[in-house]
XYZ file of C-alpha atoms in Angstrom:
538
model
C 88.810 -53.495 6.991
C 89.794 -57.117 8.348
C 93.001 -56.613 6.700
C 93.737 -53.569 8.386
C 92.745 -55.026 11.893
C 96.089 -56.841 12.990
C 97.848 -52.975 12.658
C 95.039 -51.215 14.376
C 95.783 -54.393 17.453
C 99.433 -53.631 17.085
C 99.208 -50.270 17.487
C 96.993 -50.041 20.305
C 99.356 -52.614 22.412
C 102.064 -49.810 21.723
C 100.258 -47.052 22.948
C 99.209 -49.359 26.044
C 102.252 -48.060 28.188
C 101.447 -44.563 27.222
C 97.567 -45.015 28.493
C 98.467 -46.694 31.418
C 100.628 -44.130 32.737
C 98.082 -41.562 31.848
C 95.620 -43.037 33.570
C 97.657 -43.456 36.508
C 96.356 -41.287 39.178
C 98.096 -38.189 40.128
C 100.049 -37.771 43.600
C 97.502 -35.797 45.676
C 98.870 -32.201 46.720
C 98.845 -33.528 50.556
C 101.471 -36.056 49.650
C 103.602 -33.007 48.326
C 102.746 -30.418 51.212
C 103.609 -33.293 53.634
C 107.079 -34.212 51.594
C 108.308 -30.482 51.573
C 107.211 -29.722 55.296
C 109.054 -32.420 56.397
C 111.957 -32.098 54.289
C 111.968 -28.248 55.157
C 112.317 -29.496 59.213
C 114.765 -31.976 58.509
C 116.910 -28.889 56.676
C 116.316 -26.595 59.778
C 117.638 -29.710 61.836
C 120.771 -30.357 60.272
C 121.531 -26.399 59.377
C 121.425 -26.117 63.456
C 124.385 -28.213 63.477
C 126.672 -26.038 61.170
C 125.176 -22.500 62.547
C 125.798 -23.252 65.899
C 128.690 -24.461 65.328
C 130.182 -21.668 63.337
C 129.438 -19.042 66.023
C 130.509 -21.142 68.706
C 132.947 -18.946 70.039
C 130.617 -16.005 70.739
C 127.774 -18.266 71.944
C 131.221 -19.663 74.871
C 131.693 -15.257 75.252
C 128.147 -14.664 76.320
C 127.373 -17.269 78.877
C 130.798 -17.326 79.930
C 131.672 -20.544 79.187
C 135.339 -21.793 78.697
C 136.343 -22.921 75.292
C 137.043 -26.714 76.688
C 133.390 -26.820 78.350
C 131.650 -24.982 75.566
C 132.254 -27.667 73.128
C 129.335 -29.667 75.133
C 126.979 -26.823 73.314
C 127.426 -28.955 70.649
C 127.935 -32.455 71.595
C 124.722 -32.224 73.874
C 122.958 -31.639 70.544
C 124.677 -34.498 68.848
C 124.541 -37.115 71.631
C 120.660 -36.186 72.037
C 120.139 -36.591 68.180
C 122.219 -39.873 67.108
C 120.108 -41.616 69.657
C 116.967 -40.728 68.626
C 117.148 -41.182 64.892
C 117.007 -44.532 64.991
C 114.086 -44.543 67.528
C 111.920 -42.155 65.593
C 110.277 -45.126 63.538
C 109.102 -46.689 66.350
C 107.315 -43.898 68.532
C 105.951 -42.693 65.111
C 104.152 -46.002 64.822
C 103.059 -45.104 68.754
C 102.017 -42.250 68.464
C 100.889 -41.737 64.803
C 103.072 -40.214 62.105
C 101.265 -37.062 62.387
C 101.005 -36.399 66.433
C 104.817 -36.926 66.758
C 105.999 -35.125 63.883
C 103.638 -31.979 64.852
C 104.744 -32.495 68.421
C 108.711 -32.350 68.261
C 108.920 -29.499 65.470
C 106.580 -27.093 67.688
C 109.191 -28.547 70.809
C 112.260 -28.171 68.113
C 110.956 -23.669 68.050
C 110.053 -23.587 71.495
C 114.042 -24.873 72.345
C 115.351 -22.915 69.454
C 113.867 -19.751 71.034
C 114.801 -20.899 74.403
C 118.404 -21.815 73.619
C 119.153 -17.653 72.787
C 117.508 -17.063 76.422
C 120.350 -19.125 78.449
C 122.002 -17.375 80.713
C 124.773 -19.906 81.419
C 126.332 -22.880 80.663
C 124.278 -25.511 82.569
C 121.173 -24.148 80.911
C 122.314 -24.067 77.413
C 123.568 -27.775 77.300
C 120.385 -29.236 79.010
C 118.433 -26.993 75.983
C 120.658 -27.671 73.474
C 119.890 -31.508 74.169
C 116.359 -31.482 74.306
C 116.288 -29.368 70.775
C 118.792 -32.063 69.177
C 116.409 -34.845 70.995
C 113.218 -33.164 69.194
C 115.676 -31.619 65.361
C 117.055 -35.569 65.461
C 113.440 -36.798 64.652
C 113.143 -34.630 61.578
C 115.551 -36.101 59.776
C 114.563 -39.536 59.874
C 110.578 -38.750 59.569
C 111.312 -36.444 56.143
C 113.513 -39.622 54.871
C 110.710 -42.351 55.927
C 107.704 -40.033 54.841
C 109.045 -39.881 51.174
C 109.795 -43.394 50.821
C 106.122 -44.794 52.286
C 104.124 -41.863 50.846
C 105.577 -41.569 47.268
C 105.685 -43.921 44.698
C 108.879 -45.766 43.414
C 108.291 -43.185 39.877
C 108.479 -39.929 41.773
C 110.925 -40.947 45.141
C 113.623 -39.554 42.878
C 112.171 -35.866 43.290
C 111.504 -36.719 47.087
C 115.217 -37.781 47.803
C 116.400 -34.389 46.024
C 114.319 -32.339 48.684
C 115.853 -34.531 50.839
C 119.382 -33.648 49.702
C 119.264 -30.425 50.240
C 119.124 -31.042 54.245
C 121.667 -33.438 54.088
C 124.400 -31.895 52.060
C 123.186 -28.337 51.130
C 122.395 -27.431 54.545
C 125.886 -28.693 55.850
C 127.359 -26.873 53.666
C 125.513 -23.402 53.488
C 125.541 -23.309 57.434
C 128.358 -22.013 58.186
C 127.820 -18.747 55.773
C 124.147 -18.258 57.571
C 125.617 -18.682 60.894
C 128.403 -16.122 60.182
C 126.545 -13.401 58.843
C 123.848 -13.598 61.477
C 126.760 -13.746 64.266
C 128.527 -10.488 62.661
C 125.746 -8.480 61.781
C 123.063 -9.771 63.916
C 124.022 -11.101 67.688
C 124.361 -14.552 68.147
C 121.092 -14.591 69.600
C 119.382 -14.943 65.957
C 121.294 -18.207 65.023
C 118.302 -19.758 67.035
C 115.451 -17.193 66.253
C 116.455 -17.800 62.520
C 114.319 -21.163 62.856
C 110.924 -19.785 63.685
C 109.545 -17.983 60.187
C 110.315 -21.421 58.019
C 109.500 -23.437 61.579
C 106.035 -21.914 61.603
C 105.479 -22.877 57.915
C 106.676 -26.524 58.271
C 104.404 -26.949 60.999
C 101.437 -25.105 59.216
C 102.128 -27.803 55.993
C 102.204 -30.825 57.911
C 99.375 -29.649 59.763
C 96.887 -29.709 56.665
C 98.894 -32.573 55.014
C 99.618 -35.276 57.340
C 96.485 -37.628 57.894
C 95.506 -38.501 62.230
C 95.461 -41.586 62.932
C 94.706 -43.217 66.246
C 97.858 -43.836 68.714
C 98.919 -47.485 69.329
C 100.351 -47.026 72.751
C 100.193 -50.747 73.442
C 103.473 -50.880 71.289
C 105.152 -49.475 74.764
C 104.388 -52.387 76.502
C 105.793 -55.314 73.460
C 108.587 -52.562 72.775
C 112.010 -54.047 72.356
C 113.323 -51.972 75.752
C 116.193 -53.767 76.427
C 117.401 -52.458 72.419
C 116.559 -48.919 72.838
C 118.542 -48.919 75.979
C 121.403 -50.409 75.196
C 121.520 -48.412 71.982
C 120.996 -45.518 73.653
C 123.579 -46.011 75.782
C 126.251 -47.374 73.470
C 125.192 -44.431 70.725
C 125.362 -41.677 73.563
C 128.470 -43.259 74.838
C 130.229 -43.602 71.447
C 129.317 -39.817 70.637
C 131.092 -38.642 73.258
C 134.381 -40.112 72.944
C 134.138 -39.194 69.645
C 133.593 -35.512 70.790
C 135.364 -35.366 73.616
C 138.733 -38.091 73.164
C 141.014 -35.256 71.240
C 140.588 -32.683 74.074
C 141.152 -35.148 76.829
C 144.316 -36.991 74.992
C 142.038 -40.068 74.500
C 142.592 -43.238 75.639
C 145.289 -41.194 78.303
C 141.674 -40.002 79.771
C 140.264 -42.420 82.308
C 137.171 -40.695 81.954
C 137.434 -41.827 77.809
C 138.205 -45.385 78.569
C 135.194 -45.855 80.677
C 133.439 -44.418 78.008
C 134.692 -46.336 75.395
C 134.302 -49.870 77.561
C 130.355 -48.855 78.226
C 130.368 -48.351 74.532
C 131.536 -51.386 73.223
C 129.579 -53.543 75.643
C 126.451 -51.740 74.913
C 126.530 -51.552 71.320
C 127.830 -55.436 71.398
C 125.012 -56.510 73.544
C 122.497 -54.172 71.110
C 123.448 -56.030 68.315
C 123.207 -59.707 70.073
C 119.478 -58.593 71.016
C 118.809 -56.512 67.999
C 119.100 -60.501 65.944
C 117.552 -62.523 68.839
C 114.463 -60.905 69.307
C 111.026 -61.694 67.510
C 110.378 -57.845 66.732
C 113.572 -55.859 66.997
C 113.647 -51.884 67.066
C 116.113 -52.219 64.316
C 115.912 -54.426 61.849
C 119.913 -55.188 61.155
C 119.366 -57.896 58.764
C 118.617 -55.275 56.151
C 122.457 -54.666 55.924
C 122.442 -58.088 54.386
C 121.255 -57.015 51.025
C 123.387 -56.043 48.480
C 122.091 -52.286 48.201
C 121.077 -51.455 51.809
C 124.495 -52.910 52.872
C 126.785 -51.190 50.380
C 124.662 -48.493 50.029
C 125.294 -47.651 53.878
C 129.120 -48.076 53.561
C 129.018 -45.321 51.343
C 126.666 -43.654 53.157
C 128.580 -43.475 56.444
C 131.960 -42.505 54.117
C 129.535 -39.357 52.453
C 129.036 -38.407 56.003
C 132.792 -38.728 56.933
C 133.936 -36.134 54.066
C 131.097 -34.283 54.486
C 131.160 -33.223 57.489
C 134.686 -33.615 57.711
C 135.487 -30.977 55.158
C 132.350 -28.669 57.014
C 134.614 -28.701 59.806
C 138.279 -28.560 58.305
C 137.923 -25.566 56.102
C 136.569 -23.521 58.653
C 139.133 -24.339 60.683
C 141.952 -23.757 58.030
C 140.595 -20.321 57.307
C 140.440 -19.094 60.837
C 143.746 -20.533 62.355
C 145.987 -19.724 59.027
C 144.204 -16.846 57.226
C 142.694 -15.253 60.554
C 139.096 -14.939 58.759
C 136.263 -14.281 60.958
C 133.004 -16.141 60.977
C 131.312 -13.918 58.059
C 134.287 -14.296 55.899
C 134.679 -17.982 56.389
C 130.622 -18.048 55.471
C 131.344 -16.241 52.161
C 134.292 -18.735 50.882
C 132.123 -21.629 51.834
C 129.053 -20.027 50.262
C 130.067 -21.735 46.883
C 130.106 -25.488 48.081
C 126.109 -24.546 48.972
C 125.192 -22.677 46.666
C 125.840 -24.441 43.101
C 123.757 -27.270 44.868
C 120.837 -24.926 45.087
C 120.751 -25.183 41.379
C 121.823 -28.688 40.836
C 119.905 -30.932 42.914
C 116.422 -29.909 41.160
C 117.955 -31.276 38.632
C 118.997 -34.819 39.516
C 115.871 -36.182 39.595
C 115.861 -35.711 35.621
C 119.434 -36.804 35.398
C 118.406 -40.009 37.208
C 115.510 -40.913 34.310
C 118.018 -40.562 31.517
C 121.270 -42.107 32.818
C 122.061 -44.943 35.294
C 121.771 -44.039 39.177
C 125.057 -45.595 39.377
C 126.923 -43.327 37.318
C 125.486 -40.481 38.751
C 126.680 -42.122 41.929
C 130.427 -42.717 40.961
C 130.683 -39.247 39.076
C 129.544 -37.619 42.648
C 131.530 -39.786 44.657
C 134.942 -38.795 41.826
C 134.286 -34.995 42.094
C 133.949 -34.979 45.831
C 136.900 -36.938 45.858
C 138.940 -34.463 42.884
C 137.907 -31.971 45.119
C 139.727 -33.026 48.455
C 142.656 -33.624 46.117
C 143.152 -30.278 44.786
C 143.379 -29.007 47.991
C 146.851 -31.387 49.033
C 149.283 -28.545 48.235
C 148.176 -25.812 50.334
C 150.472 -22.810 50.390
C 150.741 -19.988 52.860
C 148.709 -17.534 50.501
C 145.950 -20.381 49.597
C 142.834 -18.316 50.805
C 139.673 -17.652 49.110
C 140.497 -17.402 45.460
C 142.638 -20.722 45.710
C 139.467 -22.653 47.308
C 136.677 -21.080 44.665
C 137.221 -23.714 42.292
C 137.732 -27.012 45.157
C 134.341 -25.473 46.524
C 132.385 -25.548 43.512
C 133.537 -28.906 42.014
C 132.964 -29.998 45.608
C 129.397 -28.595 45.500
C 128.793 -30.593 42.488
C 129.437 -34.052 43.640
C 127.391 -33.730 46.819
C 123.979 -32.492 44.251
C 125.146 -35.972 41.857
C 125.509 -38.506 44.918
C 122.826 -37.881 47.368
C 119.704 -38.412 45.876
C 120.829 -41.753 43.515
C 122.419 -43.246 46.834
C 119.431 -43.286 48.923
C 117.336 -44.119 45.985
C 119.313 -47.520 44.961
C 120.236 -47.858 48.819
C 116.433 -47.618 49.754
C 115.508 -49.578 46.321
C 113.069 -52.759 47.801
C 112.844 -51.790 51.234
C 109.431 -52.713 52.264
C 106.894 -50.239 54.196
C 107.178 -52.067 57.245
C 110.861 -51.575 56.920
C 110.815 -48.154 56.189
C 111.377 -46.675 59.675
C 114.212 -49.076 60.189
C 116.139 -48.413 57.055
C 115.445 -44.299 57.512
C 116.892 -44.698 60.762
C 119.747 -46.599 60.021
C 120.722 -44.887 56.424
C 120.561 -41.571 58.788
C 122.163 -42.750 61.877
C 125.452 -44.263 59.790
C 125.809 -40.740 57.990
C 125.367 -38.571 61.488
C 128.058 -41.094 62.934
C 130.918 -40.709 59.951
C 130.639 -37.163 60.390
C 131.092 -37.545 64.394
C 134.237 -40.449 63.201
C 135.457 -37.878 60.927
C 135.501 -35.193 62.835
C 137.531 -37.053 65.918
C 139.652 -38.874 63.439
C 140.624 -35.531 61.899
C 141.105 -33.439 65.117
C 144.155 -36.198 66.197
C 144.859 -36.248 62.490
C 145.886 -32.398 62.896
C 147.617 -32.180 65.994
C 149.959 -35.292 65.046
C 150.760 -34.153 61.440
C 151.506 -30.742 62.380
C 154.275 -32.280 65.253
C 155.313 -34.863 62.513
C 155.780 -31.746 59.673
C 157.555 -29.319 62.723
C 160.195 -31.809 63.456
C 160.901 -32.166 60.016
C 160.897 -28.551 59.245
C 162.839 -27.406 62.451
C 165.768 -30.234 61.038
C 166.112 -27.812 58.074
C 166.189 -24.532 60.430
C 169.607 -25.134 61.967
C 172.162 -22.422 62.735
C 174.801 -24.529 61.087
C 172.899 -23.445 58.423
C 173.807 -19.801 56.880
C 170.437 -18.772 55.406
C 169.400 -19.894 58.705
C 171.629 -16.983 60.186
C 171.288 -15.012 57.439
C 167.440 -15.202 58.413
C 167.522 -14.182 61.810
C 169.894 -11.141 61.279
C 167.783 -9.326 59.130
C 164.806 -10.082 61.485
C 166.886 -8.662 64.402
C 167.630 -6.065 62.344
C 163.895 -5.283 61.493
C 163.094 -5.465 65.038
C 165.978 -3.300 66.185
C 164.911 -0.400 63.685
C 160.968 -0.800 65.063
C 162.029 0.105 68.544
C 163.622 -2.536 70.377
C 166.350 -1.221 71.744
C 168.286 -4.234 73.023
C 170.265 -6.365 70.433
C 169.465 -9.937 72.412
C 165.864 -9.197 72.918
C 165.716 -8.771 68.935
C 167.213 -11.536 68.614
C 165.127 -13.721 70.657
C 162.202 -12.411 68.958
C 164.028 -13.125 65.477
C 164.176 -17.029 66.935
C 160.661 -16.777 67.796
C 159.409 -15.487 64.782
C 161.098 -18.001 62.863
C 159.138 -20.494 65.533
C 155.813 -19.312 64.733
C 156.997 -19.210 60.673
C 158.019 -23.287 61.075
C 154.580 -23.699 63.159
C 152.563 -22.005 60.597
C 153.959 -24.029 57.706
C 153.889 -26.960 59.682
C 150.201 -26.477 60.160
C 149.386 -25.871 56.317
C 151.210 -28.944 55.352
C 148.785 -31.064 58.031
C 145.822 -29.051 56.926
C 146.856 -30.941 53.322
C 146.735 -33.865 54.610
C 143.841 -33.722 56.109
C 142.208 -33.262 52.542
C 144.122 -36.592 51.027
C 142.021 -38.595 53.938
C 139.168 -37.476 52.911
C 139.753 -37.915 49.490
C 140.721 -41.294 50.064
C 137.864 -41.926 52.051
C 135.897 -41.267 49.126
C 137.598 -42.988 46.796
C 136.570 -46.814 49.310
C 133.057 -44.975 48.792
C 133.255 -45.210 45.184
C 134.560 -48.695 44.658
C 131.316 -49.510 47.546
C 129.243 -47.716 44.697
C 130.688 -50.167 42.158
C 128.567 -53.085 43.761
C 125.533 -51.607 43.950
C 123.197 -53.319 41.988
C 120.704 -51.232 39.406
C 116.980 -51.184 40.546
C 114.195 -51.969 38.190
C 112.091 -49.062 38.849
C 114.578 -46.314 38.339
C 115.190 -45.291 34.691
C 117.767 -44.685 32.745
C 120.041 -47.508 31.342
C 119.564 -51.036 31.241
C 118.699 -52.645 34.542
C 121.245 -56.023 35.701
């Protein structure tokens, strides 16, 4: 028997591990129905964006807005919901967690509902802010809720809830927004958010604990931060928004913008490291994770939103889709992530975040690629297999990123890194989306002129060309040889333009694959965290 007791010791310390995390106790169903609830709102936030936006032009029709002053139905939204995502952890600690969650998403379906009631222009942008000021807060909340209220084992599963609002949602939008638009009335873009509105609020309801309000915070808040970042953010938005429409910095209007900006945001950042408790706290960006992990944070949000906004815009201008048809091509970068990110928290225990990561960040990037030598017929078959391999980086990268990004961040920190992490991927898609609007117009002149070189009427097929196209338009009924011919030269026009337009569509796509490719080498300096398995930690 004494002989035998040395194996009996070993063997129990081997099953020690194996008792312990029996023994630890279970996550309490609350936890869970407060996690999805607020995950679901942050989804219904972000697919606003996309649904909105995809039905724009009949939402402009209805109120009789102008195409130029309609795009503030948007950037209202935008403006109203960069500035208060990073803000959110601070009133939450004023007000409790669970009074201001509860109190924006019933305010987020009261403005949704309101918003299809506007009977102008005026009246849709001041709703459309105060629904992006009360959406904006989800976001943040669902991020900071799964971080505090989960432990390091199970955050994995949390962050791949979380996904889905941050990439799935961008991406199924458009599809939702179209069919509703076509079939429905635009009306029921913002109706669509009161069934899963109603449930979110029911979950968080019975899940999130009260606690008592702490309104003295108001009085030590860091004031002169929130309004200089307030400022600066709202400024910044809308030159981003705004500068392509109004020829940028040729707009007084955008360099007055831009100045307030700068100063702002400078002077946010001077008090932001000054002051004894900060709204922000920036010196997270110092570490190695948070700091890398938002560079490639802010790049995901350039190409994702960037290629949310392209494609649509591609399909309409060169294949003359409508909005339902546009939904159904980019149907398949949503929907292969409603398989795939369930399973990425599994993928994460057996292999290395940080593969996941780069393997994400390489398809998202292949995908970009594949789509640099765009053709006149490249329509919905062409883009079914960019869309899915597409679809299946965003599942890989989003849930490892802001798990190694968000690895060590402390509870008190929590509100400040949710904020920021959130903030920096909002603002690459607003950068994106400015950068590739200019992008467009100046490639497509740059591509004309060098097209129109090869169109010259020294040229015999050039001549050869236009003949047969007066011809065609003298045997469909115009009568006058140099009226046929003039609408042979303009045909040819709109044949150069069109081209012209495909080739800057392309290169478009090589940005943003290039911008992923700086978000993958960012990747390559993350460093592993201990708690997450799979591979050896360094």
């Amino acid at each position: 028997m004494t002989a035998l007791q040395p194996t009996l010791n070993v063997a129990a310390s081997a099953d020690l591990p194996r008792a312990a995390t029996q023994a630890a106790p279970a996550i309490p169903a609350k936890t869970w129905i407060a996690v999805i609830g607020a995950t679901l709102g942050a989804f219904m936030a972000v697919l606003n964006i996309q649904i909105v936006n995809a039905s724009l032009a009949d939402v402009q029709g209805a109120i009789g807005a102008g195409i130029d002053d309609g795009g503030w139905i948007s950037t209202s939204y935008l403006i109203a919901e960069i500035v208060v995502i990073p803000l959110s952890g601070w009133l939450a600690r004023v007000f409790s967690v669970r009074r201001y969650l509860l109190t924006n998403a019933f305010l987020f379906l009261v403005f949704s509902a309101a918003c299809a009631l506007a009977q102008d222009l005026p009246q849709m942008i001041a709703l459309r802010a105060v629904q992006g000021f009360t959406g904006g807060v989800l976001i943040p909340m669902a991020f900071t809720l799964i971080i505090t209220l989960l432990p390091k084992a199970k955050q994995p599963i949390g962050l791949a809830l979380f996904a889905l609002s941050a990439t799935f949602a961008p991406a199924i939008g458009p599809t939702i927004g179209g069919y509703l638009t076509e079939n429905w009335g635009w009306q029921y873009i913002f109706y669509v958010n009161l069934v899963p509105g109603a449930v979110m609020i029911g979950m968080l309801y019975v899940s999130l604990d009260s606690r008592p309000m702490k309104l003295s915070l108001l009085r030590q808040g860091d004031w002169a931060g929130i309004i200089t970042m307030a400022i600066g953010l709202a400024a910044l938005q809308t030159v981003l928004e705004e500068g392509n429409k109004d020829d940028w910095f040729g707009s007084p209007f955008i360099v007055k913008l831009s100045v307030i900006a700068l100063v702002a945001l400078t002077a946010f950042l001077v008090i932001e490291l000054s002051v004894d408790k900060p709204l922000l706290n920036l010196r997270l960006l110092l570490r190695r994770n948070f700091g890398f992990g938002m560079l490639a944070n802010f790049l995901l949000g350039v190409a994702l939103y960037g290629s949310v906004f392209i494609l649509p815009q591609y399909l309409a201008r060169i294949q003359g889709y409508n909005a339902e048809q546009i939904g159904m091509v980019l149907a398949w970068t949503g929907l292969p992530q409603l398989l795939l990110i369930p399973l990425v928290p599994r993928l994460m225990q057996r292999f290395d975040a940080r593969i996941l990561i780069g393997i994400g960040f390489a398809l998202f990037a292949g995908s970009n690629f594949m789509n640099i030598f765009m053709s006149n017929d490249y329509a919905t078959d062409q883009l079914f297999w960019p869309n899915v391999v597409r679809a299946v980086g965003q599942a890989l990268v989003m849930a490892p990123l802001s798990a190694v990004a968000t690895s060590g961040i402390e509870p008190e920190n929590a509100g400040s890194a949710s904020g920021l992490f959130n903030m920096m991927r909002n603002l690459g898609g607003a950068v994106a989306i400015a950068l590739l609007q200019t992008l467009l117009t100046k490639r497509e002149q740059y591509h004309s002129n060098v097209l129109m070189q090869s169109v010259s009427m020294l040229e015999q097929a050039t001549r050869t060309r236009i003949e047969q196209l007066t011809q065609y338009f003298i045997n469909h009924g115009v009568a006058d040889h140099a009226e046929a011919t003039h609408r042979a030269i303009a045909a040819i026009d709109k044949i150069v333009q069109k081209q012209a337009f495909i080739l800057a569509f392309s290169d478009t796509f090589y940005l943003l694959g290039m911008a992923l490719i700086v978000a993958l080498v960012a990747g390559l300096f993350l460093k592993k965290p201990g708690h997450l398995a799979g591979g050896d930690a360094h």
